[in-house]
PDB file of C-alpha atoms and ligand atoms in Angstrom:
ATOM      1  CA  UNK A   1      45.793  97.056  51.095  1.00 41.00           C
ATOM      2  CA  UNK A   2      46.329  99.182  54.184  1.00 44.00           C
ATOM      3  CA  UNK A   3      43.698 101.782  53.455  1.00 44.00           C
ATOM      4  CA  UNK A   4      40.636 101.498  55.566  1.00 46.00           C
ATOM      5  CA  UNK A   5      37.355 102.800  54.329  1.00 51.00           C
ATOM      6  CA  UNK A   6      35.829 105.186  56.787  1.00 49.00           C
ATOM      7  CA  UNK A   7      32.190 104.559  56.093  1.00 47.00           C
ATOM      8  CA  UNK A   8      30.053 107.602  56.780  1.00 48.00           C
ATOM      9  CA  UNK A   9      26.870 107.441  58.759  1.00 45.00           C
ATOM     10  CA  UNK A  10      23.787 106.896  56.604  1.00 49.00           C
ATOM     11  CA  UNK A  11      25.839 105.706  53.595  1.00 55.00           C
ATOM     12  CA  UNK A  12      25.893 109.270  52.319  1.00 74.00           C
ATOM     13  CA  UNK A  13      28.518 110.221  49.748  1.00 84.00           C
ATOM     14  CA  UNK A  14      30.223 113.391  50.949  1.00 91.00           C
ATOM     15  CA  UNK A  15      33.655 113.383  49.376  1.00 95.00           C
ATOM     16  CA  UNK A  16      36.311 115.792  50.537  1.00 97.00           C
ATOM     17  CA  UNK A  17      39.486 116.411  48.525  1.00 98.00           C
ATOM     18  CA  UNK A  18      42.927 117.194  49.937  1.00 98.00           C
ATOM     19  CA  UNK A  19      45.709 118.157  47.507  1.00 98.00           C
ATOM     20  CA  UNK A  20      49.400 118.536  47.875  1.00 98.00           C
ATOM     21  CA  UNK A  21      50.761 121.616  46.058  1.00 98.00           C
ATOM     22  CA  UNK A  22      54.364 121.218  44.848  1.00 96.00           C
ATOM     23  CA  UNK A  23      54.568 118.785  41.927  1.00 96.00           C
ATOM     24  CA  UNK A  24      50.833 118.068  42.211  1.00 98.00           C
ATOM     25  CA  UNK A  25      49.105 121.368  41.378  1.00 98.00           C
ATOM     26  CA  UNK A  26      52.347 122.545  39.778  1.00 97.00           C
ATOM     27  CA  UNK A  27      54.279 120.396  37.330  1.00 95.00           C
ATOM     28  CA  UNK A  28      57.554 120.933  39.183  1.00 93.00           C
ATOM     29  CA  UNK A  29      58.376 121.396  42.872  1.00 94.00           C
ATOM     30  CA  UNK A  30      58.429 125.207  43.216  1.00 95.00           C
ATOM     31  CA  UNK A  31      60.384 125.085  46.480  1.00 94.00           C
ATOM     32  CA  UNK A  32      63.086 123.023  44.757  1.00 94.00           C
ATOM     33  CA  UNK A  33      63.144 125.515  41.878  1.00 95.00           C
ATOM     34  CA  UNK A  34      63.642 128.433  44.279  1.00 96.00           C
ATOM     35  CA  UNK A  35      66.388 126.587  46.136  1.00 97.00           C
ATOM     36  CA  UNK A  36      68.209 125.403  43.018  1.00 96.00           C
ATOM     37  CA  UNK A  37      68.222 128.918  41.549  1.00 97.00           C
ATOM     38  CA  UNK A  38      68.644 131.114  44.616  1.00 97.00           C
ATOM     39  CA  UNK A  39      70.179 129.121  47.480  1.00 96.00           C
ATOM     40  CA  UNK A  40      73.691 127.960  48.282  1.00 96.00           C
ATOM     41  CA  UNK A  41      74.155 124.484  46.693  1.00 97.00           C
ATOM     42  CA  UNK A  42      74.462 122.857  50.122  1.00 97.00           C
ATOM     43  CA  UNK A  43      70.607 122.792  50.184  1.00 97.00           C
ATOM     44  CA  UNK A  44      70.911 119.479  48.342  1.00 97.00           C
ATOM     45  CA  UNK A  45      72.807 117.869  51.237  1.00 98.00           C
ATOM     46  CA  UNK A  46      69.971 118.837  53.574  1.00 97.00           C
ATOM     47  CA  UNK A  47      67.491 117.398  51.047  1.00 95.00           C
ATOM     48  CA  UNK A  48      69.376 114.093  51.148  1.00 96.00           C
ATOM     49  CA  UNK A  49      69.128 113.992  54.952  1.00 96.00           C
ATOM     50  CA  UNK A  50      65.369 114.436  54.626  1.00 92.00           C
ATOM     51  CA  UNK A  51      65.030 111.818  51.869  1.00 89.00           C
ATOM     52  CA  UNK A  52      66.911 109.375  54.103  1.00 92.00           C
ATOM     53  CA  UNK A  53      64.489 110.083  56.958  1.00 90.00           C
ATOM     54  CA  UNK A  54      67.193 111.595  59.179  1.00 94.00           C
ATOM     55  CA  UNK A  55      65.330 114.891  59.620  1.00 94.00           C
ATOM     56  CA  UNK A  56      61.692 115.980  59.291  1.00 91.00           C
ATOM     57  CA  UNK A  57      60.444 118.353  56.592  1.00 91.00           C
ATOM     58  CA  UNK A  58      60.180 121.256  59.059  1.00 92.00           C
ATOM     59  CA  UNK A  59      63.864 121.143  59.966  1.00 93.00           C
ATOM     60  CA  UNK A  60      64.699 120.506  56.315  1.00 95.00           C
ATOM     61  CA  UNK A  61      62.840 123.597  55.054  1.00 94.00           C
ATOM     62  CA  UNK A  62      64.069 125.835  57.877  1.00 94.00           C
ATOM     63  CA  UNK A  63      67.688 125.013  57.094  1.00 96.00           C
ATOM     64  CA  UNK A  64      67.250 125.142  53.325  1.00 97.00           C
ATOM     65  CA  UNK A  65      65.371 128.429  53.130  1.00 96.00           C
ATOM     66  CA  UNK A  66      68.052 130.059  55.300  1.00 95.00           C
ATOM     67  CA  UNK A  67      70.440 129.446  52.378  1.00 96.00           C
ATOM     68  CA  UNK A  68      68.490 131.709  49.990  1.00 97.00           C
ATOM     69  CA  UNK A  69      70.193 135.007  49.257  1.00 95.00           C
ATOM     70  CA  UNK A  70      68.548 136.898  46.391  1.00 96.00           C
ATOM     71  CA  UNK A  71      66.426 139.951  45.627  1.00 96.00           C
ATOM     72  CA  UNK A  72      62.650 139.477  45.677  1.00 96.00           C
ATOM     73  CA  UNK A  73      62.463 140.035  41.904  1.00 97.00           C
ATOM     74  CA  UNK A  74      64.496 136.856  41.402  1.00 97.00           C
ATOM     75  CA  UNK A  75      62.221 134.994  43.797  1.00 97.00           C
ATOM     76  CA  UNK A  76      59.182 136.083  41.768  1.00 97.00           C
ATOM     77  CA  UNK A  77      60.888 135.150  38.492  1.00 97.00           C
ATOM     78  CA  UNK A  78      61.676 131.653  39.804  1.00 96.00           C
ATOM     79  CA  UNK A  79      58.042 131.180  40.870  1.00 97.00           C
ATOM     80  CA  UNK A  80      56.488 132.589  37.705  1.00 96.00           C
ATOM     81  CA  UNK A  81      58.063 130.135  35.262  1.00 95.00           C
ATOM     82  CA  UNK A  82      56.733 127.019  36.991  1.00 95.00           C
ATOM     83  CA  UNK A  83      53.920 125.460  34.958  1.00 95.00           C
ATOM     84  CA  UNK A  84      50.680 124.337  36.543  1.00 96.00           C
ATOM     85  CA  UNK A  85      48.660 121.203  35.969  1.00 97.00           C
ATOM     86  CA  UNK A  86      46.629 122.458  32.999  1.00 95.00           C
ATOM     87  CA  UNK A  87      43.442 120.935  34.420  1.00 97.00           C
ATOM     88  CA  UNK A  88      43.647 122.377  37.931  1.00 97.00           C
ATOM     89  CA  UNK A  89      41.555 125.507  37.285  1.00 97.00           C
ATOM     90  CA  UNK A  90      38.801 123.407  35.703  1.00 97.00           C
ATOM     91  CA  UNK A  91      38.969 121.022  38.655  1.00 98.00           C
ATOM     92  CA  UNK A  92      38.503 123.929  41.101  1.00 97.00           C
ATOM     93  CA  UNK A  93      35.381 125.025  39.180  1.00 97.00           C
ATOM     94  CA  UNK A  94      34.089 121.456  39.204  1.00 97.00           C
ATOM     95  CA  UNK A  95      34.621 121.105  42.971  1.00 97.00           C
ATOM     96  CA  UNK A  96      32.883 124.426  43.637  1.00 96.00           C
ATOM     97  CA  UNK A  97      29.933 123.525  41.408  1.00 96.00           C
ATOM     98  CA  UNK A  98      29.537 120.117  43.033  1.00 95.00           C
ATOM     99  CA  UNK A  99      30.102 121.569  46.521  1.00 94.00           C
ATOM    100  CA  UNK A 100      32.985 119.194  47.161  1.00 96.00           C
ATOM    101  CA  UNK A 101      35.294 120.758  49.773  1.00 97.00           C
ATOM    102  CA  UNK A 102      38.786 121.223  48.354  1.00 98.00           C
ATOM    103  CA  UNK A 103      41.823 121.800  50.550  1.00 98.00           C
ATOM    104  CA  UNK A 104      45.453 122.472  49.677  1.00 98.00           C
ATOM    105  CA  UNK A 105      47.882 121.073  52.258  1.00 97.00           C
ATOM    106  CA  UNK A 106      51.526 121.898  51.660  1.00 96.00           C
ATOM    107  CA  UNK A 107      54.934 121.905  53.270  1.00 93.00           C
ATOM    108  CA  UNK A 108      55.663 124.685  50.744  1.00 94.00           C
ATOM    109  CA  UNK A 109      55.150 128.397  51.363  1.00 96.00           C
ATOM    110  CA  UNK A 110      51.883 130.351  51.302  1.00 96.00           C
ATOM    111  CA  UNK A 111      53.625 133.337  49.662  1.00 96.00           C
ATOM    112  CA  UNK A 112      54.647 131.136  46.749  1.00 96.00           C
ATOM    113  CA  UNK A 113      51.385 129.196  46.553  1.00 97.00           C
ATOM    114  CA  UNK A 114      49.202 132.310  46.525  1.00 97.00           C
ATOM    115  CA  UNK A 115      51.262 133.774  43.688  1.00 97.00           C
ATOM    116  CA  UNK A 116      50.871 130.600  41.609  1.00 97.00           C
ATOM    117  CA  UNK A 117      47.138 130.300  42.355  1.00 97.00           C
ATOM    118  CA  UNK A 118      46.671 133.907  41.276  1.00 96.00           C
ATOM    119  CA  UNK A 119      48.268 133.092  37.934  1.00 94.00           C
ATOM    120  CA  UNK A 120      45.807 130.194  37.589  1.00 93.00           C
ATOM    121  CA  UNK A 121      42.919 132.539  38.410  1.00 94.00           C
ATOM    122  CA  UNK A 122      41.810 130.488  41.426  1.00 95.00           C
ATOM    123  CA  UNK A 123      43.412 132.434  44.286  1.00 95.00           C
ATOM    124  CA  UNK A 124      40.047 133.758  45.474  1.00 95.00           C
ATOM    125  CA  UNK A 125      38.846 130.203  46.063  1.00 95.00           C
ATOM    126  CA  UNK A 126      41.572 129.535  48.650  1.00 97.00           C
ATOM    127  CA  UNK A 127      42.075 131.247  51.991  1.00 96.00           C
ATOM    128  CA  UNK A 128      45.025 130.614  54.293  1.00 94.00           C
ATOM    129  CA  UNK A 129      43.870 128.830  57.429  1.00 94.00           C
ATOM    130  CA  UNK A 130      40.494 127.964  55.870  1.00 96.00           C
ATOM    131  CA  UNK A 131      41.223 125.711  52.900  1.00 97.00           C
ATOM    132  CA  UNK A 132      44.905 126.459  52.298  1.00 97.00           C
ATOM    133  CA  UNK A 133      47.317 125.174  54.917  1.00 96.00           C
ATOM    134  CA  UNK A 134      50.992 125.742  54.204  1.00 96.00           C
ATOM    135  CA  UNK A 135      54.213 126.996  55.707  1.00 95.00           C
ATOM    136  CA  UNK A 136      54.515 130.751  56.013  1.00 95.00           C
ATOM    137  CA  UNK A 137      57.191 132.955  54.485  1.00 94.00           C
ATOM    138  CA  UNK A 138      58.269 136.529  55.111  1.00 94.00           C
ATOM    139  CA  UNK A 139      60.539 138.295  52.671  1.00 94.00           C
ATOM    140  CA  UNK A 140      63.204 140.271  54.555  1.00 95.00           C
ATOM    141  CA  UNK A 141      65.369 142.001  51.949  1.00 95.00           C
ATOM    142  CA  UNK A 142      67.408 139.266  50.252  1.00 95.00           C
ATOM    143  CA  UNK A 143      66.532 136.742  52.957  1.00 96.00           C
ATOM    144  CA  UNK A 144      63.474 134.577  53.597  1.00 95.00           C
ATOM    145  CA  UNK A 145      62.078 133.873  57.070  1.00 94.00           C
ATOM    146  CA  UNK A 146      59.902 130.769  57.392  1.00 94.00           C
ATOM    147  CA  UNK A 147      57.339 129.961  60.066  1.00 92.00           C
ATOM    148  CA  UNK A 148      54.982 127.060  60.550  1.00 91.00           C
ATOM    149  CA  UNK A 149      51.525 128.115  61.690  1.00 88.00           C
ATOM    150  CA  UNK A 150      49.881 124.663  61.132  1.00 84.00           C
ATOM    151  CA  UNK A 151      50.444 123.175  63.623  1.00 73.00           C
ATOM    152  CA  UNK A 152      52.570 125.388  65.890  1.00 66.00           C
ATOM    153  CA  UNK A 153      53.719 122.364  67.927  1.00 75.00           C
ATOM    154  CA  UNK A 154      55.819 120.003  65.804  1.00 78.00           C
ATOM    155  CA  UNK A 155      54.176 116.613  65.118  1.00 89.00           C
ATOM    156  CA  UNK A 156      55.868 113.256  65.659  1.00 88.00           C
ATOM    157  CA  UNK A 157      56.829 113.074  61.953  1.00 89.00           C
ATOM    158  CA  UNK A 158      58.587 116.448  62.101  1.00 90.00           C
ATOM    159  CA  UNK A 159      56.350 117.812  59.310  1.00 92.00           C
ATOM    160  CA  UNK A 160      56.437 121.469  58.298  1.00 92.00           C
ATOM    161  CA  UNK A 161      52.672 121.222  57.758  1.00 93.00           C
ATOM    162  CA  UNK A 162      51.252 117.991  59.169  1.00 93.00           C
ATOM    163  CA  UNK A 163      48.925 116.734  56.438  1.00 95.00           C
ATOM    164  CA  UNK A 164      47.883 113.681  58.459  1.00 94.00           C
ATOM    165  CA  UNK A 165      46.773 115.803  61.432  1.00 93.00           C
ATOM    166  CA  UNK A 166      45.031 118.348  59.206  1.00 95.00           C
ATOM    167  CA  UNK A 167      43.069 115.693  57.288  1.00 96.00           C
ATOM    168  CA  UNK A 168      41.850 114.178  60.568  1.00 94.00           C
ATOM    169  CA  UNK A 169      40.695 117.598  61.753  1.00 93.00           C
ATOM    170  CA  UNK A 170      39.301 119.056  58.530  1.00 95.00           C
ATOM    171  CA  UNK A 171      37.356 116.093  57.160  1.00 95.00           C
ATOM    172  CA  UNK A 172      34.665 116.575  59.828  1.00 93.00           C
ATOM    173  CA  UNK A 173      33.150 113.154  59.294  1.00 91.00           C
ATOM    174  CA  UNK A 174      32.935 113.516  55.514  1.00 93.00           C
ATOM    175  CA  UNK A 175      33.861 110.540  53.363  1.00 92.00           C
ATOM    176  CA  UNK A 176      35.379 109.329  51.195  1.00 94.00           C
ATOM    177  CA  UNK A 177      38.568 111.265  51.876  1.00 97.00           C
ATOM    178  CA  UNK A 178      40.366 111.804  48.566  1.00 97.00           C
ATOM    179  CA  UNK A 179      44.075 112.649  48.621  1.00 98.00           C
ATOM    180  CA  UNK A 180      46.077 113.811  45.595  1.00 98.00           C
ATOM    181  CA  UNK A 181      49.859 113.957  45.849  1.00 98.00           C
ATOM    182  CA  UNK A 182      53.253 113.234  44.382  1.00 97.00           C
ATOM    183  CA  UNK A 183      55.947 113.257  47.016  1.00 93.00           C
ATOM    184  CA  UNK A 184      57.524 111.886  50.149  1.00 88.00           C
ATOM    185  CA  UNK A 185      55.874 114.591  52.264  1.00 88.00           C
ATOM    186  CA  UNK A 186      52.544 112.942  51.387  1.00 95.00           C
ATOM    187  CA  UNK A 187      53.358 109.531  52.823  1.00 93.00           C
ATOM    188  CA  UNK A 188      51.795 110.213  56.234  1.00 92.00           C
ATOM    189  CA  UNK A 189      48.660 111.687  54.622  1.00 96.00           C
ATOM    190  CA  UNK A 190      47.739 108.663  52.499  1.00 97.00           C
ATOM    191  CA  UNK A 191      47.119 106.591  55.619  1.00 94.00           C
ATOM    192  CA  UNK A 192      44.140 108.867  56.333  1.00 95.00           C
ATOM    193  CA  UNK A 193      42.659 108.730  52.826  1.00 96.00           C
ATOM    194  CA  UNK A 194      40.100 106.359  51.314  1.00 96.00           C
ATOM    195  CA  UNK A 195      41.006 107.154  47.701  1.00 96.00           C
ATOM    196  CA  UNK A 196      44.590 108.093  46.823  1.00 98.00           C
ATOM    197  CA  UNK A 197      45.765 109.628  43.541  1.00 98.00           C
ATOM    198  CA  UNK A 198      49.521 109.365  43.277  1.00 98.00           C
ATOM    199  CA  UNK A 199      52.373 110.111  40.938  1.00 97.00           C
ATOM    200  CA  UNK A 200      56.182 110.065  41.117  1.00 96.00           C
ATOM    201  CA  UNK A 201      57.660 109.386  44.594  1.00 95.00           C
ATOM    202  CA  UNK A 202      54.254 108.897  46.213  1.00 97.00           C
ATOM    203  CA  UNK A 203      53.215 106.355  43.576  1.00 98.00           C
ATOM    204  CA  UNK A 204      56.418 104.384  44.189  1.00 98.00           C
ATOM    205  CA  UNK A 205      55.887 104.615  47.967  1.00 97.00           C
ATOM    206  CA  UNK A 206      52.273 103.382  47.709  1.00 97.00           C
ATOM    207  CA  UNK A 207      53.303 100.480  45.487  1.00 97.00           C
ATOM    208  CA  UNK A 208      56.175  99.483  47.785  1.00 97.00           C
ATOM    209  CA  UNK A 209      53.936  99.576  50.822  1.00 97.00           C
ATOM    210  CA  UNK A 210      50.822  97.932  49.380  1.00 96.00           C
ATOM    211  CA  UNK A 211      48.710 101.080  49.636  1.00 96.00           C
ATOM    212  CA  UNK A 212      45.903 101.134  47.062  1.00 96.00           C
ATOM    213  CA  UNK A 213      46.152 104.145  44.766  1.00 97.00           C
ATOM    214  CA  UNK A 214      45.188 105.498  41.369  1.00 96.00           C
ATOM    215  CA  UNK A 215      48.156 106.655  39.265  1.00 97.00           C
ATOM    216  CA  UNK A 216      47.262 110.035  37.734  1.00 97.00           C
ATOM    217  CA  UNK A 217      48.642 112.493  35.211  1.00 96.00           C
ATOM    218  CA  UNK A 218      46.381 115.532  35.591  1.00 97.00           C
ATOM    219  CA  UNK A 219      43.455 116.712  37.709  1.00 98.00           C
ATOM    220  CA  UNK A 220      41.173 115.604  34.877  1.00 98.00           C
ATOM    221  CA  UNK A 221      41.813 112.025  36.059  1.00 97.00           C
ATOM    222  CA  UNK A 222      40.757 112.993  39.582  1.00 97.00           C
ATOM    223  CA  UNK A 223      37.667 114.751  38.252  1.00 97.00           C
ATOM    224  CA  UNK A 224      36.569 111.741  36.167  1.00 96.00           C
ATOM    225  CA  UNK A 225      36.753 109.506  39.228  1.00 93.00           C
ATOM    226  CA  UNK A 226      34.853 111.987  41.393  1.00 94.00           C
ATOM    227  CA  UNK A 227      32.162 112.338  38.716  1.00 94.00           C
ATOM    228  CA  UNK A 228      31.663 108.568  38.851  1.00 91.00           C
ATOM    229  CA  UNK A 229      31.494 108.706  42.625  1.00 89.00           C
ATOM    230  CA  UNK A 230      28.945 111.524  42.613  1.00 89.00           C
ATOM    231  CA  UNK A 231      26.788 110.049  39.844  1.00 85.00           C
ATOM    232  CA  UNK A 232      23.400 108.880  41.110  1.00 71.00           C
ATOM    233  CA  UNK A 233      23.593 105.150  41.711  1.00 61.00           C
ATOM    234  CA  UNK A 234      20.569 104.230  43.825  1.00 56.00           C
ATOM    235  CA  UNK A 235      21.227 100.504  43.775  1.00 53.00           C
ATOM    236  CA  UNK A 236      24.793 100.849  45.032  1.00 60.00           C
ATOM    237  CA  UNK A 237      25.811 101.281  48.603  1.00 69.00           C
ATOM    238  CA  UNK A 238      28.716 103.419  49.690  1.00 70.00           C
ATOM    239  CA  UNK A 239      31.226 100.566  49.847  1.00 75.00           C
ATOM    240  CA  UNK A 240      30.274  99.254  46.412  1.00 73.00           C
ATOM    241  CA  UNK A 241      30.538 102.705  44.858  1.00 73.00           C
ATOM    242  CA  UNK A 242      34.032 103.265  46.232  1.00 74.00           C
ATOM    243  CA  UNK A 243      35.116  99.678  45.492  1.00 75.00           C
ATOM    244  CA  UNK A 244      33.936 100.053  41.869  1.00 72.00           C
ATOM    245  CA  UNK A 245      36.566 102.761  41.370  1.00 74.00           C
ATOM    246  CA  UNK A 246      39.468 100.454  42.199  1.00 64.00           C
TER     247      UNK A 246
HETATM  248 MG1  LIG B   1      54.566 117.463  46.273  1.00 75.75          MG
HETATM  249 ZN1  LIG B   2      53.177 115.155  60.659  1.00 75.75          ZN
END
C-alpha cells in the first residue's frame, strides 16, 4: 500500500473530495466523444502516444483539439448526448449539506464541463478557479482554441491540469483527502489521496501498483463511504475510522 494517511491535527475528520470529470461524473469521456465525432481520425494516434507515456496530457489535448473542424451546433450536440452518473446531483447536495468541500479537477474543457453540469442542475455549485479546475476552451468559428490556466507553467508530468499540484494546494490541511476517478490522467493524483475511488483504467493502475482503492460504480458508493466516515464515532480515532473503510 503506497498511500500514506495524512493525519490531521487534533484527529478531526474534515474530508475533502476531489473528482475527475470525464468518465467519472459522466459515463463516457466527453472529450473522446467530441474528438471521435468532430476531429480528423489522426487524433487516435496522438492518444496512443499519450497512453504510452510519450507525451503529457497537455501536449496531447493541444494537438488533438486542433484537429476539430465543425460548427458549434455539432459540438453542443456531441456534448448533450453524454449521460451523467445518475447519482452525481444527489452527491453534490449531500456534500453541500454536510459542508464537505467538493472540487472537480479535469484535463477536459470548462466549456464542456459547465454545459454538462448545467444539464445536471448543479452548475451553480461550481465556479471556475474556485472549485472547478479544468482546461479552457474558446470557440472560434469551426475551430477550438485551448488554453491551460491551471497551472500556467507546465508541471513535470506534462499535465493539462495538474491534479496532484492542485490537491496539494486546495486541501488546506483537511483530511482525509478523497479522490474519485477513472483514467490515466488520475494516476498522479491518487498519490496525494488517503481514500481513492477508482474504476476502469485507474482501477487497473491502482491494482497493478499496489495502491489501495475502492472500486466504485456510481457516486452513491462514494456517498455511503463518506456517510460512514462522518458518522459520530466517539470511541474511534481518525486512523481507525479511515482504516475501517478498507
Ligand atoms: Mg476521467
Ligand atoms: Zn502534473
